[in-house]
Tab-separated table of C-alpha atoms and ligand atoms in Angstrom:
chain	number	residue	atom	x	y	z
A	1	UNK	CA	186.657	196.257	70.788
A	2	UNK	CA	185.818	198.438	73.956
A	3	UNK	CA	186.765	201.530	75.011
A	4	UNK	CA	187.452	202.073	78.624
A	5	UNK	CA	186.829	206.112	79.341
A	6	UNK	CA	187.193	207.195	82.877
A	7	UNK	CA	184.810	210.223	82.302
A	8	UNK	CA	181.738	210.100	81.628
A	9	UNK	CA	181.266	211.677	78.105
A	10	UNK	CA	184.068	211.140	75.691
A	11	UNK	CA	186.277	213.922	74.173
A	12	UNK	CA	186.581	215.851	77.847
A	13	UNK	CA	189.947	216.675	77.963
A	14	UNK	CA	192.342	218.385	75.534
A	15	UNK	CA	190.298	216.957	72.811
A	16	UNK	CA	187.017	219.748	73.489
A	17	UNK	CA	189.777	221.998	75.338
A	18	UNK	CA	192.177	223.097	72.187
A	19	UNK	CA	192.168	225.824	69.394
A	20	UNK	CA	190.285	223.932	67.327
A	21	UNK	CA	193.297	224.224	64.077
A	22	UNK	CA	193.954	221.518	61.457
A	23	UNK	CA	197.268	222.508	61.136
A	24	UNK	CA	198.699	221.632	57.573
A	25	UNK	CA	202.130	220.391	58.668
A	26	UNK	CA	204.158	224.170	58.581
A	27	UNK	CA	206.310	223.991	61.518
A	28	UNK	CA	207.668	220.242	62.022
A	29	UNK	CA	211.607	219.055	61.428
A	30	UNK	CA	210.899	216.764	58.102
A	31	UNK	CA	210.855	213.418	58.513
A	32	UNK	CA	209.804	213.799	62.268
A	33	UNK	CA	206.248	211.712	63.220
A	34	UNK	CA	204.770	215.103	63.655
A	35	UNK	CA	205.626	216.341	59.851
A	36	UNK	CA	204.333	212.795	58.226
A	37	UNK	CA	201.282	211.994	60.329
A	38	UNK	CA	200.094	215.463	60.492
A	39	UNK	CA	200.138	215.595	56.784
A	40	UNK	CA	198.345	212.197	56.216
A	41	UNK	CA	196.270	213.269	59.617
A	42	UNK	CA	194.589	216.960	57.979
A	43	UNK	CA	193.688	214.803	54.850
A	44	UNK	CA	191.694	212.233	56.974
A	45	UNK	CA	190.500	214.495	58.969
A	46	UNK	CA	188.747	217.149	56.268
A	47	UNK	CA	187.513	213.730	54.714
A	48	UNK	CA	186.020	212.473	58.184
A	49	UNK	CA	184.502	215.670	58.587
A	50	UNK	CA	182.594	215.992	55.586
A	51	UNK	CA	181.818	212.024	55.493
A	52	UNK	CA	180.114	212.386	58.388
A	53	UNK	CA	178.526	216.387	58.532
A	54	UNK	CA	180.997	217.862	60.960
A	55	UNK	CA	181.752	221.249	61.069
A	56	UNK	CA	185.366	222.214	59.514
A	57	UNK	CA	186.090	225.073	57.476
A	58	UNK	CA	189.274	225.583	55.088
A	59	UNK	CA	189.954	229.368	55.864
A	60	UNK	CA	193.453	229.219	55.648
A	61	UNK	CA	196.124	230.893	58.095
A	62	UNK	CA	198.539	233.598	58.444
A	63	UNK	CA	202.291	233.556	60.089
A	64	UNK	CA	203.092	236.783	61.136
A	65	UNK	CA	206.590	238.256	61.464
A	66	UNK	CA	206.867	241.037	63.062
A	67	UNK	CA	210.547	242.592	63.078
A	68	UNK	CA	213.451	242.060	60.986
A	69	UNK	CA	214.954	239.445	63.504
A	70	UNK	CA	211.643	237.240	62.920
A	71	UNK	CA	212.676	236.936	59.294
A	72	UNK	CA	214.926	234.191	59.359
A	73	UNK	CA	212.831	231.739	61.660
A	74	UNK	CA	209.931	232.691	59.204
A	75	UNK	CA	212.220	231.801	56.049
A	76	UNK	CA	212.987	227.861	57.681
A	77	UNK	CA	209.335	227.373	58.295
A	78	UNK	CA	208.627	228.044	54.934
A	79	UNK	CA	211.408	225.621	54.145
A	80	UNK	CA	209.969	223.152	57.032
A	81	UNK	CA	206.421	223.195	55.156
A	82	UNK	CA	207.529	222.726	51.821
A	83	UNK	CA	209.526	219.793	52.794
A	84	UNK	CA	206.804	218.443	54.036
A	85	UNK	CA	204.953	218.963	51.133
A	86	UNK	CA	202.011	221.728	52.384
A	87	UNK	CA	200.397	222.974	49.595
A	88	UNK	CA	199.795	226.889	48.596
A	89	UNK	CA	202.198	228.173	51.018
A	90	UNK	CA	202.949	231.512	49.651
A	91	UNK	CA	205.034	234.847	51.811
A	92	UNK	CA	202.879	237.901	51.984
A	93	UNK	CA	204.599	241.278	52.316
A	94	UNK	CA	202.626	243.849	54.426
A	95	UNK	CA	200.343	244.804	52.170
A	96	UNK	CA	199.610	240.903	51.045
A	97	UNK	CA	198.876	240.224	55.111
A	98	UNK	CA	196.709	243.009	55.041
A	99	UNK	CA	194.416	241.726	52.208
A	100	UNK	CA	194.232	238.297	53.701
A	101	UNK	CA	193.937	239.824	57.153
A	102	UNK	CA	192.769	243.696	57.674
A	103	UNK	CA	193.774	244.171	61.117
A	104	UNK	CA	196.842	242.237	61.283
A	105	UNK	CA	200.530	243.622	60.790
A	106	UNK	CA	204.026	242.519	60.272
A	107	UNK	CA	206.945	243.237	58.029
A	108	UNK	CA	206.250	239.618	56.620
A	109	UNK	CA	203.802	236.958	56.323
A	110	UNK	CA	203.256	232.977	55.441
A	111	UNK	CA	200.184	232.202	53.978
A	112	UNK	CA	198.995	228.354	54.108
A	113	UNK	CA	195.614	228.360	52.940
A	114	UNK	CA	195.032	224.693	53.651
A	115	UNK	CA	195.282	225.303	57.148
A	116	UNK	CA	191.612	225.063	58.556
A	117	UNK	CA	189.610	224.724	61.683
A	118	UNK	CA	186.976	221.456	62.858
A	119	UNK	CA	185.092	220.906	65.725
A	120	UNK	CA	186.963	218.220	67.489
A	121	UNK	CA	185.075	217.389	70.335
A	122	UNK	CA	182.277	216.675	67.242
A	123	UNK	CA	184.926	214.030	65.697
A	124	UNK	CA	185.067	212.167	68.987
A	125	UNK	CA	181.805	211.795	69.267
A	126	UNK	CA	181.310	210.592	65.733
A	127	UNK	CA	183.901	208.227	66.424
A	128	UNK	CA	182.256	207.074	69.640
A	129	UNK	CA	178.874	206.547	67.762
A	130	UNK	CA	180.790	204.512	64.706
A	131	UNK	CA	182.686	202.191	67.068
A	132	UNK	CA	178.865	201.380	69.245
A	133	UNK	CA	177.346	200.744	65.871
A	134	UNK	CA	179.650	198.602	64.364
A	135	UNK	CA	179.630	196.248	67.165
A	136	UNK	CA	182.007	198.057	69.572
A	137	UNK	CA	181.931	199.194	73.296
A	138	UNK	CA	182.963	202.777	74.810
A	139	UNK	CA	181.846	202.391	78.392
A	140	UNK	CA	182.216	205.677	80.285
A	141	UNK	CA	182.943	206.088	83.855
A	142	UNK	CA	185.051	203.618	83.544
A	143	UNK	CA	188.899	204.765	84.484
A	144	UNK	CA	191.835	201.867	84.536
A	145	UNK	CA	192.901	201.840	88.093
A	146	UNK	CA	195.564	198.806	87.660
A	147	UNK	CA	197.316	196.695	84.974
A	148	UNK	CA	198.036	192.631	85.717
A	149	UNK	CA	200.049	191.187	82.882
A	150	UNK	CA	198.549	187.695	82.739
A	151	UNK	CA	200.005	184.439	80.945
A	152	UNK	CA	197.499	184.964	78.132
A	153	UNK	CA	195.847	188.031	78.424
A	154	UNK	CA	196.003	191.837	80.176
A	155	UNK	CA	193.655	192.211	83.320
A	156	UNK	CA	192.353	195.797	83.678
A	157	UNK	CA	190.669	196.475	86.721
A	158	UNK	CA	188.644	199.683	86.077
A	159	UNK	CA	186.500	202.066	88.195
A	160	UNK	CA	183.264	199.654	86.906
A	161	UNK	CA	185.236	196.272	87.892
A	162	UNK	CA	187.672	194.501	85.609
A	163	UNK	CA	188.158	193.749	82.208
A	164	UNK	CA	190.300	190.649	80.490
A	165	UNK	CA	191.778	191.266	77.328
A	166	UNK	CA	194.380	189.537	74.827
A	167	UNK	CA	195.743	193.268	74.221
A	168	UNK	CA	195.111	197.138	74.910
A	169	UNK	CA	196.347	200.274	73.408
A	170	UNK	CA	196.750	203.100	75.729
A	171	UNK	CA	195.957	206.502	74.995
A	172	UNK	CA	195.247	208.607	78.571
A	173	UNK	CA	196.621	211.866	77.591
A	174	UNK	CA	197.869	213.371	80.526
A	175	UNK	CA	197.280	210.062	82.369
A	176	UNK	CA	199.409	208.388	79.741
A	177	UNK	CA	202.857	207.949	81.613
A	178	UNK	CA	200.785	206.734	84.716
A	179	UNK	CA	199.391	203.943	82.549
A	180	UNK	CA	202.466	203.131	80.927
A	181	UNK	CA	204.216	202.584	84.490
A	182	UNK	CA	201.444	200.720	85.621
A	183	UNK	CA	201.906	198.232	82.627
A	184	UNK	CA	205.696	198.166	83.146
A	185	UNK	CA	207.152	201.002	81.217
A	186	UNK	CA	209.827	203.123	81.770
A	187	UNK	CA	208.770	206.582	84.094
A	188	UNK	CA	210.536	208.615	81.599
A	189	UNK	CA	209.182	210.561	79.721
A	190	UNK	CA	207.489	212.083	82.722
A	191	UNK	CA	203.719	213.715	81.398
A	192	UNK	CA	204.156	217.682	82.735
A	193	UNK	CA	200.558	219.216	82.225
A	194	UNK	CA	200.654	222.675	80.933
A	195	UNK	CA	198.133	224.897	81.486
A	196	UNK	CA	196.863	227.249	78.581
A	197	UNK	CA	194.045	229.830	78.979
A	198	UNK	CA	192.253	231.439	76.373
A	199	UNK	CA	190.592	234.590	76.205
A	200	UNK	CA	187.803	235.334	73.198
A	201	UNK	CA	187.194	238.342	71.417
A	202	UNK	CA	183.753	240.200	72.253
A	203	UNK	CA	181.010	239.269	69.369
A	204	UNK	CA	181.018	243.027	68.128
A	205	UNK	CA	184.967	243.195	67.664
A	206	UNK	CA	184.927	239.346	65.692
A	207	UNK	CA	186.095	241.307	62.468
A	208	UNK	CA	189.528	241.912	63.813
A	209	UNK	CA	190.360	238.266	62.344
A	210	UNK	CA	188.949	236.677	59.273
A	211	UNK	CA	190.774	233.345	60.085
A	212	UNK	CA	193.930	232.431	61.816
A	213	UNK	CA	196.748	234.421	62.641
A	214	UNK	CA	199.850	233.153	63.984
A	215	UNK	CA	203.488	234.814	65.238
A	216	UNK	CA	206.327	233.270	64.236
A	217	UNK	CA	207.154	230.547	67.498
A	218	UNK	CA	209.906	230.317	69.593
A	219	UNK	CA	211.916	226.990	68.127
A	220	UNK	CA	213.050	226.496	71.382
A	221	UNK	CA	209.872	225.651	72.376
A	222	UNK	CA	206.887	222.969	71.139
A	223	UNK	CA	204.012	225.422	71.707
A	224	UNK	CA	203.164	227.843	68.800
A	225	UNK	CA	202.515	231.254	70.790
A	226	UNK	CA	199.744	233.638	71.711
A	227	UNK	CA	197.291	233.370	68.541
A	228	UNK	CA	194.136	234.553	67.323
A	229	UNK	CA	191.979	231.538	65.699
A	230	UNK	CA	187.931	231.814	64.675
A	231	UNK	CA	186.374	228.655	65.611
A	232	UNK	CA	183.636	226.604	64.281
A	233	UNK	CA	181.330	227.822	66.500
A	234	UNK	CA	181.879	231.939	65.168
A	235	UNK	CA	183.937	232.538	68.430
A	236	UNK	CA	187.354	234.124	68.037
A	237	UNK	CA	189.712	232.941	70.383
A	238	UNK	CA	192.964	234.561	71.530
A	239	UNK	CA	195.528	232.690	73.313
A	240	UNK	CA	196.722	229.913	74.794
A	241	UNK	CA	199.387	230.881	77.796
A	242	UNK	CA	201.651	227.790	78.643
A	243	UNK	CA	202.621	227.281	82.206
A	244	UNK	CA	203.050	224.690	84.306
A	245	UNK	CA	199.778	223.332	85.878
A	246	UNK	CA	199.101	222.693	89.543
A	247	UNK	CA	197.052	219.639	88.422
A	248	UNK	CA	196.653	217.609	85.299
A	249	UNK	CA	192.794	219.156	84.908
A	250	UNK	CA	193.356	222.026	86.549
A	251	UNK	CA	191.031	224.241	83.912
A	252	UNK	CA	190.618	226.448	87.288
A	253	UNK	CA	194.121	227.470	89.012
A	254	UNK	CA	192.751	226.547	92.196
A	255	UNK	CA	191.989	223.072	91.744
A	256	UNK	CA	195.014	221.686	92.515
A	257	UNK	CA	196.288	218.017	92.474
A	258	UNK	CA	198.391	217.411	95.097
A	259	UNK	CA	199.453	213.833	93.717
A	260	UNK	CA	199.979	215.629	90.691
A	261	UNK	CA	201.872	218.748	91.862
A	262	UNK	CA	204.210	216.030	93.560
A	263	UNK	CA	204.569	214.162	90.700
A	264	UNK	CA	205.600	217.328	88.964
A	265	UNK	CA	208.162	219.260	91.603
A	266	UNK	CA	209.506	215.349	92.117
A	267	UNK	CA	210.639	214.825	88.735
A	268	UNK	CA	214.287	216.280	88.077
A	269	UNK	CA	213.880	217.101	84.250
A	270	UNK	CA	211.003	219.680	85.425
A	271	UNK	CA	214.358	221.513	87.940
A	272	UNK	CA	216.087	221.139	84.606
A	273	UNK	CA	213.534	222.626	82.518
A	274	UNK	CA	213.007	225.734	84.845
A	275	UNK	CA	216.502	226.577	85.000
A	276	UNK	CA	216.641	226.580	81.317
A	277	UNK	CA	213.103	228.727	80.290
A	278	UNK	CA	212.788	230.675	84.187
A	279	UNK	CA	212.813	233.487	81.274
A	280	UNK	CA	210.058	232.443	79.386
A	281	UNK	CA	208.221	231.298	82.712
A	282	UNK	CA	207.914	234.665	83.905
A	283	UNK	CA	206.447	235.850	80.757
A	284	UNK	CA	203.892	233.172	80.919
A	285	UNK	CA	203.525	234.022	84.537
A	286	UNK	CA	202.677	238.192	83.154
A	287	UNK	CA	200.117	236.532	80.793
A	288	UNK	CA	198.547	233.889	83.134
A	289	UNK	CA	198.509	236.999	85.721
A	290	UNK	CA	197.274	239.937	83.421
A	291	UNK	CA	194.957	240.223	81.134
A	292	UNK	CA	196.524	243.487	79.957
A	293	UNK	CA	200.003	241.845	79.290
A	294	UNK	CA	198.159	238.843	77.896
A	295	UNK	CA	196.524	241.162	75.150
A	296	UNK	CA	199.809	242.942	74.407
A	297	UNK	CA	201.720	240.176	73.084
A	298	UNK	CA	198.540	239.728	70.766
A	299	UNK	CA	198.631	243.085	69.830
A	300	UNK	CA	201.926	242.704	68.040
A	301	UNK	CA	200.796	241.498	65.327
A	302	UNK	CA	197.178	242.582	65.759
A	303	UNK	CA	197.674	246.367	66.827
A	304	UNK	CA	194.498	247.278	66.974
A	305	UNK	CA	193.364	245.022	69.851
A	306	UNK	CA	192.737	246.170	73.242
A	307	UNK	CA	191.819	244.805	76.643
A	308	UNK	CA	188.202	245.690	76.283
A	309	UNK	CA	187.842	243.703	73.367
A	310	UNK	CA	188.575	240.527	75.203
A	311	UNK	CA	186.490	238.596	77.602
A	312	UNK	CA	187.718	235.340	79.592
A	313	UNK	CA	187.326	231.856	77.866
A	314	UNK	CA	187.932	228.778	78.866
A	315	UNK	CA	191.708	226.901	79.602
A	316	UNK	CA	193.438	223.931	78.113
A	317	UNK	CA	195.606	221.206	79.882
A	318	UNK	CA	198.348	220.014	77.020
A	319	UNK	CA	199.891	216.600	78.207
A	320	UNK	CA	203.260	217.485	77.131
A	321	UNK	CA	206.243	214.352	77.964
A	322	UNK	CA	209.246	215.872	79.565
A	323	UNK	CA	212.173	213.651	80.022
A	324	UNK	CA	214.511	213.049	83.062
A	325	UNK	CA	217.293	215.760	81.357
A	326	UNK	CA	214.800	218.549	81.220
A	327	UNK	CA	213.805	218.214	77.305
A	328	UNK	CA	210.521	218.740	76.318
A	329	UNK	CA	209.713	215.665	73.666
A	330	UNK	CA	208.702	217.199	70.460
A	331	UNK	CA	208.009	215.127	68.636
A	332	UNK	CA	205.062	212.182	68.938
A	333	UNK	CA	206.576	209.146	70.954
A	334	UNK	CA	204.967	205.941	71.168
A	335	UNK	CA	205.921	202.486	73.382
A	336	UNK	CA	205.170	199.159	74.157
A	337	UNK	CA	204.766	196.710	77.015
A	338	UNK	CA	203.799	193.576	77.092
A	339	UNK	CA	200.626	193.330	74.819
A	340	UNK	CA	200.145	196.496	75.288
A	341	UNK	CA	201.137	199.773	73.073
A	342	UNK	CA	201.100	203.107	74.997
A	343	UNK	CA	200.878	206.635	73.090
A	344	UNK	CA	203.595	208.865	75.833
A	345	UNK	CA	203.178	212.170	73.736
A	346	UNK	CA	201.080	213.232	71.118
A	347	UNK	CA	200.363	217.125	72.150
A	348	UNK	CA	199.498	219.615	69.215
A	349	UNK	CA	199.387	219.016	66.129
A	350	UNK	CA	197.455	215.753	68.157
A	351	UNK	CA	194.028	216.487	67.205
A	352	UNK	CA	194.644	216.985	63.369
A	353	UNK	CA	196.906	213.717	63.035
A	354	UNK	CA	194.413	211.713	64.723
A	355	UNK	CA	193.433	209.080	62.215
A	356	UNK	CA	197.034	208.897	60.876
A	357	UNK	CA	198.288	208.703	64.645
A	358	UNK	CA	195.822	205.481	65.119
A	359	UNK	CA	197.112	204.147	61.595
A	360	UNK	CA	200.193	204.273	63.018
A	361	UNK	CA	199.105	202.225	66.477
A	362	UNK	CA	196.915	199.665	64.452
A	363	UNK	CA	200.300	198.971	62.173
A	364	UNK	CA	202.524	198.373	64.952
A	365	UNK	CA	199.838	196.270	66.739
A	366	UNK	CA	199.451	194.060	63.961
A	367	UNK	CA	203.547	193.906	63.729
A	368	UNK	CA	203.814	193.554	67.525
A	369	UNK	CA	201.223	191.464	68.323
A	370	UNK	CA	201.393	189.161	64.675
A	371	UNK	CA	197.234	190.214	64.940
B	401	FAD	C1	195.499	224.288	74.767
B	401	FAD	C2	195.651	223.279	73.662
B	401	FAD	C3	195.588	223.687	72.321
B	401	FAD	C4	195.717	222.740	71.285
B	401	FAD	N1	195.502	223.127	69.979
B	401	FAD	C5	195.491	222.182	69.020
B	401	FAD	C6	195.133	222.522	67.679
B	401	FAD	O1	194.723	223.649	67.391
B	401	FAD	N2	195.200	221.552	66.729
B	401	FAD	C7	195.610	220.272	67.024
B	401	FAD	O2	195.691	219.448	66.103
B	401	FAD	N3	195.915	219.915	68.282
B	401	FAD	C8	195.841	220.835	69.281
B	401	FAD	N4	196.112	220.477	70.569
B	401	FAD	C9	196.507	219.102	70.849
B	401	FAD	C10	195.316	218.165	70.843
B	401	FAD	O3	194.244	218.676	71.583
B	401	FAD	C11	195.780	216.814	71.407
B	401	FAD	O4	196.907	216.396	70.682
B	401	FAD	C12	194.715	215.735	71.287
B	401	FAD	O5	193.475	216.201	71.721
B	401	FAD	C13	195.176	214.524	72.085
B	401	FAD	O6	194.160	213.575	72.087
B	401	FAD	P1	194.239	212.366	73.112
B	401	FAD	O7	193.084	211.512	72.815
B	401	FAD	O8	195.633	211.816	73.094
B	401	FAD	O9	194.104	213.076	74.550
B	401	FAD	P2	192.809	213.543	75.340
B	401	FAD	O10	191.845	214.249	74.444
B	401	FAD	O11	193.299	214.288	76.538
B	401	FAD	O12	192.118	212.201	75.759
B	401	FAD	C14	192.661	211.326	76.720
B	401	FAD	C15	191.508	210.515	77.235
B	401	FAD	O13	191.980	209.488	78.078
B	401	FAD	C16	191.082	209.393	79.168
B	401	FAD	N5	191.795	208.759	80.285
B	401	FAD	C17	192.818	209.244	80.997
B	401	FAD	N6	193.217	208.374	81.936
B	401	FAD	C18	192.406	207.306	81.834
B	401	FAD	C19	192.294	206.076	82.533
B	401	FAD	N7	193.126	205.768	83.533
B	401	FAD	N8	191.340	205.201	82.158
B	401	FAD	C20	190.491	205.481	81.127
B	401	FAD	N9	190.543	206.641	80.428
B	401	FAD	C21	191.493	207.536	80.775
B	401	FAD	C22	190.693	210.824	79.452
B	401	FAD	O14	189.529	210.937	80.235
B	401	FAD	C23	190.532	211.358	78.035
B	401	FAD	O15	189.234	211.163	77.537
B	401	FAD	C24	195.974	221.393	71.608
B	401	FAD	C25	196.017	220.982	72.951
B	401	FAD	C26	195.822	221.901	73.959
B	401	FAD	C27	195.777	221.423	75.380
């Protein structure tokens, strides 16, 4: 088995550039992809993690409602998680928030306290390190330029030179719908890179959050809002935003792509998807401009908080499939070509359903391929 990577360390993309959350399977419809493999995904995951010495904590998370009309959307993801079987989830009233979490507030509050946080980027290279010793290849640098479907086998010709294999699975992240087209798939879903910056709390004002704190999200939407997460490493983090990116790694604003700002303003379900959220654009537009409007909608739930406590972080590119009629795919979609499967969309809760995600691939290659 090789891995073909076309940077040069692994893990460069969303997989180091993400909140860091092992989400516990809250907020997904049940018996959607996203509710099954993120619940077999966080148990993998926590036993990955402490197989091989990566740091993960279990700290648990808050949802935070804050006004009456939050109530209801709280009350179905309560419904959502226990359908999909998350353990411990228990609602807080404001005075059970404030015990988990000091500084937070809300009229109401979900508590999941298997909810945790790992150090992804650590997993990947783990992974990368288990795959070279057992016999394996991950050979970096090495970016698939072209797919030639061959009698017998796939021919990838790579930045290094060209590979023959009897099949490949696909998973490019933002890349993936370029990949997929270049093996013969379908262009929709369309991969729309959304840019989300993060901002991290100052090391003297860390005590504003013990552990996670979440708002209830919009369920229009596949992102889960402005939140406040501690990471691994002791930082807190506060975001991300979510708007649409000039590039698909544009971490800086001004490094535009302009095959990929094309590819974006070319595709009609991205017209469709503007007209629909233009609303929720602008907002994101506020917070990607200002870091005062930025802090405020963290301050909703976390009053206390104030623009000095913040300093900028780093941003995240989510490779989120949007299809032709404007939808954002929420759920995790998968294809195939000829011997070849693709993954088109596997954006948050990606990183915890990992392992369950590449279950998933390795049964359908076996079925697809009679391996
Ligand atoms: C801002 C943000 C916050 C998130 N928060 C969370 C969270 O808290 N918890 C969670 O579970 N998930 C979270 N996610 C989602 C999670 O990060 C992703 O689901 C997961 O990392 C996807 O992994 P991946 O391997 O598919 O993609 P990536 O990590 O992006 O990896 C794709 C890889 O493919 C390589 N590649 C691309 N094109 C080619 C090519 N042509 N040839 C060879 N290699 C190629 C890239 O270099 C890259 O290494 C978040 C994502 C973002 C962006």
């Amino acid at each position: 088995m090789c891995v073909l990577e076309r940077e040069e360390r692994v893990s460069a993309h969303q997989t180091s550039h993400n909140s860091g959350v092992l989400h516990a399977g809250i907020y997904y419809p049940p018996g959607s992809l996203k509710a099954r493999l993120c619940r077999e995904g966080i148990a993998a995951m926590y036993e990955f993690c402490e197989r091989r010495g990566v740091a993960h904590e279990r700290c648990g998370k808050v949802i935070v409602a804050t006004g009456e009309n939050e109530l209801e959307r709280l009350e179905e993801l309560e419904r959502r998680g226990r359908a999909n079987g998350v353990p411990g989830l228990r609602r807080l009233d404001p005075g059970g928030i404030r015990e988990l979490e000091p500084h937070a507030a809300g009229v109401a509050g979900l508590h999941s306290p298997e909810t945790g946080i790992a150090d992804f980027a650590a997993v990947a290279r783990e992974l990368a390190a288990e795959l070279r010793s057992a016999g394996g290849a991950v050979a970096l640098g090495s970016g698939v330029e072209g797919v030639e479907v061959r009698p017998r086998a796939l021919r990838l010709r790579h930045a290094r030179g060209e590979l023959e294999t009897g099949h490949a699975l696909f998973c490019a992240g933002a890349w993936s719908d370029r990949m997929a087209r270049a093996a013969g798939a379908p262009a929709d879903p369309r991969i729309v890179p959304f840019r989300g910056a993060y901002l991290r709390l100052r090391p003297e004002r860390r005590e504003l959050v013990h552990s996670l704190i979440y708002p209830v999200p919009d369920p229009a939407l596949p992102f889960l809002g402005i939140h406040l997460t501690r990471h691994t490493s002791g930082e807190v983090l506060v975001g991300p935003t979510a708007l649409i990116a000039p590039g698909r790694d544009a971490y800086r604003l001004t490094r535009a792509g302009p095959r990929d700002l094309g590819a974006t303003l070319a595709w009609p379900g991205t017209w469709r998807l503007m007209r629909r959220f233009w609303r929720t654009g602008a907002t994101e537009v506020r917070h990607a401009a200002s870091r005062r409007a930025f802090v405020a909608a963290a301050r909703r739930y976390v009053p206390e908080l104030s623009p000095a406590d913040v300093e900028p972080a780093f941003a995240g590119i989510r490779a989120q499939a949007l299809a032709r009629d404007g939808s954002l795919l929420d759920d995790f979609a998968f294809s195939r070509t000829e011997r070849a499967l693709h993954v088109r969309n596997a954006p948050s809760p990606g990183a915890t359903s990992a392992f369950a995600i590449a279950r998933h691939v390795a049964d359908e290659a076996e079925r697809a391929f009679d391996l």
